[in-house]
PDB file of C-alpha atoms in Angstrom:
ATOM      1  CA  UNK D   1     -13.053  10.748 -32.001  1.00 69.00           C
ATOM      2  CA  UNK D   2     -13.639  12.138 -28.484  1.00 68.00           C
ATOM      3  CA  UNK D   3     -10.554  13.230 -26.499  1.00 66.00           C
ATOM      4  CA  UNK D   4     -10.558  14.174 -22.822  1.00 62.00           C
ATOM      5  CA  UNK D   5      -9.863  17.853 -22.134  1.00 63.00           C
ATOM      6  CA  UNK D   6      -6.303  18.750 -21.196  1.00 63.00           C
ATOM      7  CA  UNK D   7      -5.395  20.177 -17.803  1.00 62.00           C
ATOM      8  CA  UNK D   8      -6.819  20.125 -14.312  1.00 60.00           C
ATOM      9  CA  UNK D   9      -9.520  17.505 -14.793  1.00 57.00           C
ATOM     10  CA  UNK D  10      -7.792  14.570 -13.061  1.00 63.00           C
ATOM     11  CA  UNK D  11      -9.584  13.231 -10.000  1.00 66.00           C
ATOM     12  CA  UNK D  12      -7.374  11.866  -7.256  1.00 77.00           C
ATOM     13  CA  UNK D  13      -8.590   8.892  -5.297  1.00 86.00           C
ATOM     14  CA  UNK D  14      -6.445   9.035  -2.164  1.00 88.00           C
ATOM     15  CA  UNK D  15      -7.402   5.526  -1.039  1.00 89.00           C
ATOM     16  CA  UNK D  16      -6.427   4.060  -4.415  1.00 89.00           C
ATOM     17  CA  UNK D  17      -3.148   5.993  -4.377  1.00 91.00           C
ATOM     18  CA  UNK D  18      -2.357   4.664  -0.889  1.00 91.00           C
ATOM     19  CA  UNK D  19      -3.108   1.094  -2.011  1.00 92.00           C
ATOM     20  CA  UNK D  20      -0.850   1.501  -5.045  1.00 93.00           C
ATOM     21  CA  UNK D  21       1.946   2.770  -2.807  1.00 94.00           C
ATOM     22  CA  UNK D  22       1.544  -0.225  -0.470  1.00 94.00           C
ATOM     23  CA  UNK D  23       1.655  -2.614  -3.435  1.00 95.00           C
ATOM     24  CA  UNK D  24       4.840  -0.926  -4.590  1.00 96.00           C
ATOM     25  CA  UNK D  25       6.348  -1.311  -1.131  1.00 96.00           C
ATOM     26  CA  UNK D  26       5.507  -5.032  -1.183  1.00 96.00           C
ATOM     27  CA  UNK D  27       7.030  -5.469  -4.643  1.00 96.00           C
ATOM     28  CA  UNK D  28      10.238  -3.763  -3.522  1.00 97.00           C
ATOM     29  CA  UNK D  29      10.432  -5.892  -0.365  1.00 96.00           C
ATOM     30  CA  UNK D  30       9.776  -9.101  -2.306  1.00 96.00           C
ATOM     31  CA  UNK D  31      12.436  -8.180  -4.868  1.00 96.00           C
ATOM     32  CA  UNK D  32      15.012  -7.600  -2.133  1.00 96.00           C
ATOM     33  CA  UNK D  33      14.185 -10.798  -0.201  1.00 95.00           C
ATOM     34  CA  UNK D  34      16.127 -14.020  -0.619  1.00 94.00           C
ATOM     35  CA  UNK D  35      13.021 -16.160   0.012  1.00 95.00           C
ATOM     36  CA  UNK D  36       9.283 -15.629   0.122  1.00 94.00           C
ATOM     37  CA  UNK D  37       8.151 -12.945   2.531  1.00 94.00           C
ATOM     38  CA  UNK D  38       6.753 -14.285   5.782  1.00 95.00           C
ATOM     39  CA  UNK D  39       3.406 -13.029   7.025  1.00 94.00           C
ATOM     40  CA  UNK D  40       5.281 -11.090   9.687  1.00 94.00           C
ATOM     41  CA  UNK D  41       7.482  -9.460   7.038  1.00 94.00           C
ATOM     42  CA  UNK D  42       4.434  -8.513   4.992  1.00 94.00           C
ATOM     43  CA  UNK D  43       2.792  -6.991   8.065  1.00 94.00           C
ATOM     44  CA  UNK D  44       5.996  -5.042   8.740  1.00 94.00           C
ATOM     45  CA  UNK D  45       6.134  -3.691   5.179  1.00 93.00           C
ATOM     46  CA  UNK D  46       2.453  -2.714   5.341  1.00 92.00           C
ATOM     47  CA  UNK D  47       2.939  -1.207   8.824  1.00 91.00           C
ATOM     48  CA  UNK D  48       0.026  -3.249  10.194  1.00 89.00           C
ATOM     49  CA  UNK D  49       1.145  -2.932  13.839  1.00 83.00           C
ATOM     50  CA  UNK D  50       1.460   0.851  13.523  1.00 81.00           C
ATOM     51  CA  UNK D  51      -2.056   1.135  12.081  1.00 76.00           C
ATOM     52  CA  UNK D  52      -3.436  -1.157  14.774  1.00 77.00           C
ATOM     53  CA  UNK D  53      -1.778   0.951  17.509  1.00 82.00           C
ATOM     54  CA  UNK D  54      -3.009   4.182  15.936  1.00 83.00           C
ATOM     55  CA  UNK D  55      -6.591   2.897  15.960  1.00 79.00           C
ATOM     56  CA  UNK D  56      -6.768   1.629  19.526  1.00 77.00           C
ATOM     57  CA  UNK D  57      -4.925  -1.689  19.498  1.00 66.00           C
ATOM     58  CA  UNK D  58      -5.810  -5.228  18.511  1.00 54.00           C
ATOM     59  CA  UNK D  59      -9.303  -6.513  19.089  1.00 53.00           C
ATOM     60  CA  UNK D  60     -10.970  -3.105  19.244  1.00 47.00           C
TER      61      UNK D  60
END
């Protein structure tokens, strides 16, 4: 049986970690909501407007 070495060998994928965090944020928001989340609510949870503004606005 082959076992991975212990300690310091983990590789962090920062993009994957960010996506996991966003999924968690959506799950929390959906759990707290009375009804289905609207597209606007989803965008708010994912901070879409903030990202758009940080990268030069819509349509760029």
